mmCIF file with all atom_site columns, C-alpha atoms in Angstrom:
data_model
loop_
_atom_site.group_PDB
_atom_site.id
_atom_site.type_symbol
_atom_site.label_atom_id
_atom_site.label_alt_id
_atom_site.label_comp_id
_atom_site.label_asym_id
_atom_site.label_entity_id
_atom_site.label_seq_id
_atom_site.pdbx_PDB_ins_code
_atom_site.Cartn_x
_atom_site.Cartn_y
_atom_site.Cartn_z
_atom_site.occupancy
_atom_site.B_iso_or_equiv
_atom_site.pdbx_formal_charge
_atom_site.auth_seq_id
_atom_site.auth_comp_id
_atom_site.auth_asym_id
_atom_site.auth_atom_id
_atom_site.pdbx_PDB_model_num
ATOM 1  C CA . MET A 1 1  ? 44.870 -154.519 -45.341 1.00 0.00 ? 1  MET A CA 1
ATOM 2  C CA . PRO A 1 2  ? 43.294 -154.258 -41.861 1.00 0.00 ? 2  PRO A CA 1
ATOM 3  C CA . THR A 1 3  ? 42.239 -150.830 -40.669 1.00 0.00 ? 3  THR A CA 1
ATOM 4  C CA . ILE A 1 4  ? 41.703 -150.659 -36.924 1.00 0.00 ? 4  ILE A CA 1
ATOM 5  C CA . ARG A 1 5  ? 39.716 -147.768 -35.424 1.00 0.00 ? 5  ARG A CA 1
ATOM 6  C CA . VAL A 1 6  ? 40.534 -147.012 -31.775 1.00 0.00 ? 6  VAL A CA 1
ATOM 7  C CA . GLU A 1 7  ? 38.268 -144.649 -29.850 1.00 0.00 ? 7  GLU A CA 1
ATOM 8  C CA . LEU A 1 8  ? 39.667 -143.351 -26.567 1.00 0.00 ? 8  LEU A CA 1
ATOM 9  C CA . ILE A 1 9  ? 38.687 -140.780 -24.018 1.00 0.00 ? 9  ILE A CA 1
ATOM 10 C CA . GLU A 1 10 ? 41.103 -137.926 -24.683 1.00 0.00 ? 10 GLU A CA 1
ATOM 11 C CA . GLY A 1 11 ? 44.243 -137.631 -22.607 1.00 0.00 ? 11 GLY A CA 1
ATOM 12 C CA . ARG A 1 12 ? 46.591 -140.378 -23.821 1.00 0.00 ? 12 ARG A CA 1
ATOM 13 C CA . THR A 1 13 ? 50.063 -139.245 -24.774 1.00 0.00 ? 13 THR A CA 1
ATOM 14 C CA . PRO A 1 14 ? 51.486 -139.653 -28.275 1.00 0.00 ? 14 PRO A CA 1
ATOM 15 C CA . GLU A 1 15 ? 53.934 -142.212 -26.852 1.00 0.00 ? 15 GLU A CA 1
ATOM 16 C CA . GLN A 1 16 ? 51.091 -144.292 -25.369 1.00 0.00 ? 16 GLN A CA 1
ATOM 17 C CA . LYS A 1 17 ? 49.299 -144.245 -28.722 1.00 0.00 ? 17 LYS A CA 1
ATOM 18 C CA . LYS A 1 18 ? 52.491 -145.206 -30.532 1.00 0.00 ? 18 LYS A CA 1
ATOM 19 C CA . GLN A 1 19 ? 53.002 -148.186 -28.232 1.00 0.00 ? 19 GLN A CA 1
ATOM 20 C CA . LEU A 1 20 ? 49.377 -149.259 -28.661 1.00 0.00 ? 20 LEU A CA 1
ATOM 21 C CA . ALA A 1 21 ? 49.633 -148.920 -32.451 1.00 0.00 ? 21 ALA A CA 1
ATOM 22 C CA . GLN A 1 22 ? 52.745 -151.102 -32.421 1.00 0.00 ? 22 GLN A CA 1
ATOM 23 C CA . ALA A 1 23 ? 51.015 -153.749 -30.283 1.00 0.00 ? 23 ALA A CA 1
ATOM 24 C CA . ILE A 1 24 ? 47.881 -153.764 -32.445 1.00 0.00 ? 24 ILE A CA 1
ATOM 25 C CA . THR A 1 25 ? 49.971 -153.949 -35.613 1.00 0.00 ? 25 THR A CA 1
ATOM 26 C CA . GLN A 1 26 ? 51.956 -156.881 -34.245 1.00 0.00 ? 26 GLN A CA 1
ATOM 27 C CA . ALA A 1 27 ? 48.762 -158.677 -33.167 1.00 0.00 ? 27 ALA A CA 1
ATOM 28 C CA . CYS A 1 28 ? 47.315 -158.302 -36.679 1.00 0.00 ? 28 CYS A CA 1
ATOM 29 C CA . ALA A 1 29 ? 50.535 -159.580 -38.192 1.00 0.00 ? 29 ALA A CA 1
ATOM 30 C CA . ASP A 1 30 ? 50.581 -162.567 -35.819 1.00 0.00 ? 30 ASP A CA 1
ATOM 31 C CA . LYS A 1 31 ? 46.907 -163.512 -35.904 1.00 0.00 ? 31 LYS A CA 1
ATOM 32 C CA . LEU A 1 32 ? 45.820 -162.483 -39.406 1.00 0.00 ? 32 LEU A CA 1
ATOM 33 C CA . GLY A 1 33 ? 49.037 -163.021 -41.307 1.00 0.00 ? 33 GLY A CA 1
ATOM 34 C CA . SER A 1 34 ? 49.054 -159.369 -42.326 1.00 0.00 ? 34 SER A CA 1
ATOM 35 C CA . LYS A 1 35 ? 52.232 -157.583 -43.262 1.00 0.00 ? 35 LYS A CA 1
ATOM 36 C CA . PRO A 1 36 ? 52.884 -154.918 -40.593 1.00 0.00 ? 36 PRO A CA 1
ATOM 37 C CA . GLU A 1 37 ? 53.245 -152.226 -43.251 1.00 0.00 ? 37 GLU A CA 1
ATOM 38 C CA . SER A 1 38 ? 49.691 -152.929 -44.437 1.00 0.00 ? 38 SER A CA 1
ATOM 39 C CA . VAL A 1 39 ? 48.028 -152.386 -41.038 1.00 0.00 ? 39 VAL A CA 1
ATOM 40 C CA . ASP A 1 40 ? 46.434 -148.984 -40.407 1.00 0.00 ? 40 ASP A CA 1
ATOM 41 C CA . VAL A 1 41 ? 45.563 -147.868 -36.870 1.00 0.00 ? 41 VAL A CA 1
ATOM 42 C CA . LEU A 1 42 ? 43.376 -144.773 -36.538 1.00 0.00 ? 42 LEU A CA 1
ATOM 43 C CA . PHE A 1 43 ? 42.981 -142.992 -33.215 1.00 0.00 ? 43 PHE A CA 1
ATOM 44 C CA . PHE A 1 44 ? 39.948 -140.892 -32.334 1.00 0.00 ? 44 PHE A CA 1
ATOM 45 C CA . ASP A 1 45 ? 40.131 -138.857 -29.129 1.00 0.00 ? 45 ASP A CA 1
ATOM 46 C CA . ILE A 1 46 ? 36.711 -138.266 -27.636 1.00 0.00 ? 46 ILE A CA 1
ATOM 47 C CA . PRO A 1 47 ? 36.221 -135.446 -25.105 1.00 0.00 ? 47 PRO A CA 1
ATOM 48 C CA . ARG A 1 48 ? 35.056 -136.669 -21.698 1.00 0.00 ? 48 ARG A CA 1
ATOM 49 C CA . HIS A 1 49 ? 31.820 -134.677 -22.006 1.00 0.00 ? 49 HIS A CA 1
ATOM 50 C CA . ASP A 1 50 ? 30.994 -136.497 -25.277 1.00 0.00 ? 50 ASP A CA 1
ATOM 51 C CA . TRP A 1 51 ? 31.311 -140.010 -23.809 1.00 0.00 ? 51 TRP A CA 1
ATOM 52 C CA . ALA A 1 52 ? 28.812 -141.477 -21.367 1.00 0.00 ? 52 ALA A CA 1
ATOM 53 C CA . THR A 1 53 ? 28.661 -144.866 -19.692 1.00 0.00 ? 53 THR A CA 1
ATOM 54 C CA . GLY A 1 54 ? 25.549 -145.944 -17.865 1.00 0.00 ? 54 GLY A CA 1
ATOM 55 C CA . GLY A 1 55 ? 23.962 -142.595 -18.743 1.00 0.00 ? 55 GLY A CA 1
ATOM 56 C CA . VAL A 1 56 ? 26.661 -140.619 -16.942 1.00 0.00 ? 56 VAL A CA 1
ATOM 57 C CA . PRO A 1 57 ? 29.132 -138.478 -18.906 1.00 0.00 ? 57 PRO A CA 1
ATOM 58 C CA . TRP A 1 58 ? 32.764 -139.186 -18.084 1.00 0.00 ? 58 TRP A CA 1
ATOM 59 C CA . SER A 1 59 ? 33.215 -135.488 -17.377 1.00 0.00 ? 59 SER A CA 1
ATOM 60 C CA . GLU A 1 60 ? 31.079 -136.055 -14.272 1.00 0.00 ? 60 GLU A CA 1
ATOM 61 C CA . LYS A 1 61 ? 33.138 -139.037 -13.101 1.00 0.00 ? 61 LYS A CA 1
ATOM 62 C CA . LEU A 1 62 ? 36.219 -137.031 -12.173 1.00 0.00 ? 62 LEU A CA 1
#
């Protein structure tokens, strides 16, 4: 049973997450031979001020 953890900067809509979960689930089914009902996708929304790239918080990249 694959469990996929997806970390995103906050702001995606529930519909966007649903579509991504469906795509990830299908990819696991296709590539790993998993049954779709056994694939778990976990979303973690990270506030922009808690995520930095190149030493710069995303809250400063607006």
